[in-house]
């Protein structure tokens, strides 16, 4: 499906990366507008009229405006990726949904917590105990992924769904951080499968050197 949409948000945001990846997967025509971070613009009346939460991403599709990254990914998947990113079978969609919800409540807070404490915090201000706690939480979450991906090629089953997008956006940073990662062959195989997808590379494989605190 080809369409024209407008996405607000800086590409170095993991949440914006999810939206970009989803849009690329469905072949949508879209314009991305840098916003947030060093670009600012989130506290303007114009932006707050679109997204009262004042965060990124925000997606405009005609008269519709959607904010919150998982809502955007679900919308793109349902509207433009039905039968692929968005399973039409209700039971299959429930499986994808559970992993998407788990990512929101458990997985993302863990790995982003580690990223924030390890990469985005200046070395002199890092708290080793907090870093270790975030690392342990990340390992527990990745352990669940390792088990699931030993049962199926993707989180929702044999094909990529929106669940892989919201969870898989973590992988470029996870494998790029200097942490003692244990071997997880199923997660690594998943990462390799995702790296074969141009949409994943464009949306999620974004260098994060510029986010590192000095």
mmCIF file of C-alpha atoms in Angstrom:
data_model
loop_
_atom_site.group_PDB
_atom_site.id
_atom_site.type_symbol
_atom_site.label_atom_id
_atom_site.label_comp_id
_atom_site.label_asym_id
_atom_site.label_seq_id
_atom_site.Cartn_x
_atom_site.Cartn_y
_atom_site.Cartn_z
ATOM 1 C CA UNK A 1 0.000 0.000 0.000
ATOM 2 C CA UNK A 2 1.406 3.386 -1.008
ATOM 3 C CA UNK A 3 0.239 6.518 0.762
ATOM 4 C CA UNK A 4 1.523 9.833 2.057
ATOM 5 C CA UNK A 5 1.951 10.423 5.771
ATOM 6 C CA UNK A 6 3.888 12.743 8.039
ATOM 7 C CA UNK A 7 5.941 11.495 10.983
ATOM 8 C CA UNK A 8 7.315 13.801 13.615
ATOM 9 C CA UNK A 9 10.414 12.752 15.563
ATOM 10 C CA UNK A 10 14.198 12.491 15.534
ATOM 11 C CA UNK A 11 15.593 9.270 14.115
ATOM 12 C CA UNK A 12 17.837 8.672 17.153
ATOM 13 C CA UNK A 13 14.729 8.029 19.275
ATOM 14 C CA UNK A 14 14.030 4.316 19.679
ATOM 15 C CA UNK A 15 10.302 5.027 19.695
ATOM 16 C CA UNK A 16 10.528 6.971 16.442
ATOM 17 C CA UNK A 17 12.576 4.128 14.972
ATOM 18 C CA UNK A 18 9.660 1.757 15.547
ATOM 19 C CA UNK A 19 7.374 3.993 13.520
ATOM 20 C CA UNK A 20 9.917 4.392 10.713
ATOM 21 C CA UNK A 21 10.486 0.647 10.560
ATOM 22 C CA UNK A 22 6.734 -0.030 10.354
ATOM 23 C CA UNK A 23 6.239 2.572 7.628
ATOM 24 C CA UNK A 24 9.141 1.166 5.641
ATOM 25 C CA UNK A 25 7.836 -2.401 5.976
ATOM 26 C CA UNK A 26 4.499 -1.479 4.394
ATOM 27 C CA UNK A 27 6.094 0.639 1.674
ATOM 28 C CA UNK A 28 4.371 3.845 2.724
ATOM 29 C CA UNK A 29 5.346 7.207 1.313
ATOM 30 C CA UNK A 30 5.943 9.495 4.260
ATOM 31 C CA UNK A 31 7.730 12.643 5.294
ATOM 32 C CA UNK A 32 9.676 12.611 8.544
ATOM 33 C CA UNK A 33 10.154 15.888 10.388
ATOM 34 C CA UNK A 34 12.990 16.134 12.920
ATOM 35 C CA UNK A 35 11.584 16.986 16.338
ATOM 36 C CA UNK A 36 12.657 16.407 19.908
ATOM 37 C CA UNK A 37 16.142 16.138 21.359
ATOM 38 C CA UNK A 38 18.510 18.715 19.873
ATOM 39 C CA UNK A 39 15.815 19.719 17.388
ATOM 40 C CA UNK A 40 13.326 20.765 20.058
ATOM 41 C CA UNK A 41 9.912 21.947 18.946
ATOM 42 C CA UNK A 42 7.860 19.707 21.230
ATOM 43 C CA UNK A 43 6.611 22.512 23.462
ATOM 44 C CA UNK A 44 5.230 24.722 20.721
ATOM 45 C CA UNK A 45 1.471 25.321 20.605
ATOM 46 C CA UNK A 46 1.397 23.830 17.105
ATOM 47 C CA UNK A 47 3.012 20.573 18.163
ATOM 48 C CA UNK A 48 1.067 20.291 21.413
ATOM 49 C CA UNK A 49 -2.120 20.629 19.381
ATOM 50 C CA UNK A 50 -1.052 17.449 17.588
ATOM 51 C CA UNK A 51 0.366 15.634 20.610
ATOM 52 C CA UNK A 52 -0.651 17.025 24.013
ATOM 53 C CA UNK A 53 1.877 14.703 25.658
ATOM 54 C CA UNK A 54 4.687 16.676 24.036
ATOM 55 C CA UNK A 55 6.758 13.674 23.050
ATOM 56 C CA UNK A 56 7.705 11.857 19.840
ATOM 57 C CA UNK A 57 6.682 10.188 17.634
ATOM 58 C CA UNK A 58 3.506 11.671 16.226
ATOM 59 C CA UNK A 59 1.973 10.426 12.984
ATOM 60 C CA UNK A 60 -0.385 12.345 10.732
ATOM 61 C CA UNK A 61 -2.369 10.419 8.125
ATOM 62 C CA UNK A 62 -4.800 12.786 6.473
ATOM 63 C CA UNK A 63 -7.169 14.080 9.142
ATOM 64 C CA UNK A 64 -6.009 11.474 11.646
ATOM 65 C CA UNK A 65 -3.261 12.154 14.186
ATOM 66 C CA UNK A 66 -1.866 9.302 16.274
ATOM 67 C CA UNK A 67 0.716 9.491 19.041
ATOM 68 C CA UNK A 68 2.392 6.885 21.271
ATOM 69 C CA UNK A 69 4.795 4.642 19.383
ATOM 70 C CA UNK A 70 2.984 1.332 19.887
ATOM 71 C CA UNK A 71 -0.328 2.866 18.856
ATOM 72 C CA UNK A 72 1.348 4.198 15.713
ATOM 73 C CA UNK A 73 2.901 0.831 14.880
ATOM 74 C CA UNK A 74 -0.414 -0.927 15.419
ATOM 75 C CA UNK A 75 -2.227 1.615 13.267
ATOM 76 C CA UNK A 76 0.257 1.333 10.412
ATOM 77 C CA UNK A 77 0.205 -2.459 10.648
ATOM 78 C CA UNK A 78 -3.587 -2.692 10.733
ATOM 79 C CA UNK A 79 -4.287 -0.105 8.038
ATOM 80 C CA UNK A 80 -1.468 -0.837 5.618
ATOM 81 C CA UNK A 81 -0.121 -4.248 6.610
ATOM 82 C CA UNK A 82 -3.207 -6.397 7.220
ATOM 83 C CA UNK A 83 -2.331 -10.015 6.622
ATOM 84 C CA UNK A 84 1.392 -9.410 7.107
ATOM 85 C CA UNK A 85 2.432 -7.163 9.996
ATOM 86 C CA UNK A 86 -1.132 -7.327 11.290
ATOM 87 C CA UNK A 87 -2.330 -10.954 11.548
ATOM 88 C CA UNK A 88 -5.907 -11.321 10.384
ATOM 89 C CA UNK A 89 -6.384 -14.447 12.474
ATOM 90 C CA UNK A 90 -7.546 -13.331 15.927
ATOM 91 C CA UNK A 91 -5.602 -16.005 17.792
ATOM 92 C CA UNK A 92 -2.397 -15.176 15.926
ATOM 93 C CA UNK A 93 -2.934 -11.496 16.633
ATOM 94 C CA UNK A 94 -3.388 -12.236 20.327
ATOM 95 C CA UNK A 95 0.052 -13.856 20.390
ATOM 96 C CA UNK A 96 1.601 -10.822 18.719
ATOM 97 C CA UNK A 97 -0.285 -8.553 21.092
ATOM 98 C CA UNK A 98 0.991 -10.277 24.204
ATOM 99 C CA UNK A 99 4.603 -9.773 23.130
ATOM 100 C CA UNK A 100 3.929 -6.163 22.169
ATOM 101 C CA UNK A 101 2.360 -5.495 25.573
ATOM 102 C CA UNK A 102 5.168 -7.302 27.385
ATOM 103 C CA UNK A 103 7.649 -5.147 25.510
ATOM 104 C CA UNK A 104 5.858 -2.026 26.692
ATOM 105 C CA UNK A 105 5.547 -3.031 30.333
ATOM 106 C CA UNK A 106 8.683 -5.113 30.933
ATOM 107 C CA UNK A 107 11.233 -5.364 28.147
ATOM 108 C CA UNK A 108 11.613 -1.759 27.029
ATOM 109 C CA UNK A 109 11.889 -0.316 30.565
ATOM 110 C CA UNK A 110 14.677 -2.832 31.220
ATOM 111 C CA UNK A 111 16.851 -2.344 28.161
ATOM 112 C CA UNK A 112 16.253 1.395 27.861
ATOM 113 C CA UNK A 113 17.024 1.706 31.566
ATOM 114 C CA UNK A 114 20.367 0.057 30.940
ATOM 115 C CA UNK A 115 21.026 2.222 27.890
ATOM 116 C CA UNK A 116 20.214 5.371 29.826
ATOM 117 C CA UNK A 117 22.424 4.509 32.792
ATOM 118 C CA UNK A 118 25.326 3.142 30.772
ATOM 119 C CA UNK A 119 25.419 5.214 27.586
ATOM 120 C CA UNK A 120 23.541 8.417 28.271
ATOM 121 C CA UNK A 121 24.992 9.056 31.734
ATOM 122 C CA UNK A 122 28.465 10.641 32.019
ATOM 123 C CA UNK A 123 31.055 8.160 33.363
ATOM 124 C CA UNK A 124 31.624 10.213 36.520
ATOM 125 C CA UNK A 125 27.917 10.073 37.367
ATOM 126 C CA UNK A 126 27.253 6.411 36.627
ATOM 127 C CA UNK A 127 25.868 4.273 39.425
ATOM 128 C CA UNK A 128 27.342 0.759 39.157
ATOM 129 C CA UNK A 129 24.568 -0.760 41.268
ATOM 130 C CA UNK A 130 21.848 0.802 39.122
ATOM 131 C CA UNK A 131 23.630 -0.313 35.952
ATOM 132 C CA UNK A 132 23.897 -3.871 37.252
ATOM 133 C CA UNK A 133 20.230 -3.926 38.255
ATOM 134 C CA UNK A 134 19.191 -2.705 34.797
ATOM 135 C CA UNK A 135 21.508 -5.240 33.166
ATOM 136 C CA UNK A 136 20.023 -8.068 35.236
ATOM 137 C CA UNK A 137 16.502 -6.985 34.297
ATOM 138 C CA UNK A 138 17.535 -6.882 30.636
ATOM 139 C CA UNK A 139 19.006 -10.377 30.847
ATOM 140 C CA UNK A 140 15.816 -11.763 32.375
ATOM 141 C CA UNK A 141 13.804 -10.206 29.547
ATOM 142 C CA UNK A 142 16.178 -11.415 26.853
ATOM 143 C CA UNK A 143 15.926 -14.861 28.423
ATOM 144 C CA UNK A 144 12.194 -14.867 27.677
ATOM 145 C CA UNK A 145 12.913 -13.819 24.113
ATOM 146 C CA UNK A 146 15.533 -16.549 23.765
ATOM 147 C CA UNK A 147 13.003 -19.156 24.844
ATOM 148 C CA UNK A 148 10.247 -17.842 22.577
ATOM 149 C CA UNK A 149 12.536 -17.608 19.563
ATOM 150 C CA UNK A 150 13.511 -21.222 20.085
ATOM 151 C CA UNK A 151 9.880 -22.058 19.345
ATOM 152 C CA UNK A 152 9.236 -19.735 16.380
ATOM 153 C CA UNK A 153 11.200 -17.637 13.893
ATOM 154 C CA UNK A 154 9.494 -14.457 15.019
ATOM 155 C CA UNK A 155 7.648 -13.394 18.148
ATOM 156 C CA UNK A 156 4.212 -13.849 16.593
ATOM 157 C CA UNK A 157 5.063 -17.068 14.786
ATOM 158 C CA UNK A 158 6.639 -17.877 11.453
ATOM 159 C CA UNK A 159 6.294 -14.379 9.942
ATOM 160 C CA UNK A 160 7.248 -10.885 11.040
ATOM 161 C CA UNK A 161 4.517 -8.956 12.868
ATOM 162 C CA UNK A 162 4.271 -5.640 14.661
ATOM 163 C CA UNK A 163 5.469 -7.412 17.821
ATOM 164 C CA UNK A 164 8.896 -7.902 16.248
ATOM 165 C CA UNK A 165 9.054 -4.209 15.428
ATOM 166 C CA UNK A 166 8.381 -2.897 18.913
ATOM 167 C CA UNK A 167 10.700 -5.448 20.542
ATOM 168 C CA UNK A 168 13.336 -5.819 17.822
ATOM 169 C CA UNK A 169 14.162 -2.117 17.745
ATOM 170 C CA UNK A 170 16.271 -2.848 20.842
ATOM 171 C CA UNK A 171 18.729 -5.156 19.119
ATOM 172 C CA UNK A 172 21.061 -2.702 17.393
ATOM 173 C CA UNK A 173 21.730 -0.968 20.699
ATOM 174 C CA UNK A 174 21.854 -4.190 22.700
ATOM 175 C CA UNK A 175 24.523 -5.668 20.490
ATOM 176 C CA UNK A 176 26.349 -2.344 20.304
ATOM 177 C CA UNK A 177 26.610 -1.682 24.033
ATOM 178 C CA UNK A 178 29.732 -2.700 25.911
ATOM 179 C CA UNK A 179 28.167 -5.239 28.250
ATOM 180 C CA UNK A 180 29.049 -8.885 28.960
ATOM 181 C CA UNK A 181 26.261 -10.436 26.921
ATOM 182 C CA UNK A 182 25.848 -14.192 27.359
ATOM 183 C CA UNK A 183 25.382 -16.199 24.189
ATOM 184 C CA UNK A 184 21.756 -16.347 23.132
ATOM 185 C CA UNK A 185 21.754 -18.111 19.764
ATOM 186 C CA UNK A 186 18.024 -17.716 19.144
ATOM 187 C CA UNK A 187 18.090 -13.976 19.789
ATOM 188 C CA UNK A 188 21.208 -13.654 17.644
ATOM 189 C CA UNK A 189 19.538 -15.586 14.808
ATOM 190 C CA UNK A 190 16.489 -13.305 15.120
ATOM 191 C CA UNK A 191 18.752 -10.269 14.897
ATOM 192 C CA UNK A 192 20.418 -11.682 11.793
ATOM 193 C CA UNK A 193 17.030 -12.313 10.181
ATOM 194 C CA UNK A 194 15.957 -8.766 10.919
ATOM 195 C CA UNK A 195 19.173 -7.347 9.498
ATOM 196 C CA UNK A 196 18.246 -8.911 6.168
ATOM 197 C CA UNK A 197 15.233 -6.587 6.033
ATOM 198 C CA UNK A 198 15.966 -3.150 4.517
ATOM 199 C CA UNK A 199 13.183 -1.635 6.634
ATOM 200 C CA UNK A 200 14.885 -2.764 9.847
ATOM 201 C CA UNK A 201 18.266 -1.448 8.730
ATOM 202 C CA UNK A 202 16.818 1.936 7.763
ATOM 203 C CA UNK A 203 14.608 2.274 10.795
ATOM 204 C CA UNK A 204 16.551 0.709 13.639
ATOM 205 C CA UNK A 205 20.251 0.427 12.790
ATOM 206 C CA UNK A 206 21.020 4.013 13.692
ATOM 207 C CA UNK A 207 24.417 4.812 15.252
ATOM 208 C CA UNK A 208 23.971 6.095 18.782
ATOM 209 C CA UNK A 209 27.380 7.699 19.312
ATOM 210 C CA UNK A 210 25.733 11.093 19.395
ATOM 211 C CA UNK A 211 23.611 10.042 22.359
ATOM 212 C CA UNK A 212 26.611 9.059 24.491
ATOM 213 C CA UNK A 213 27.303 11.330 27.455
ATOM 214 C CA UNK A 214 30.822 12.697 27.830
#
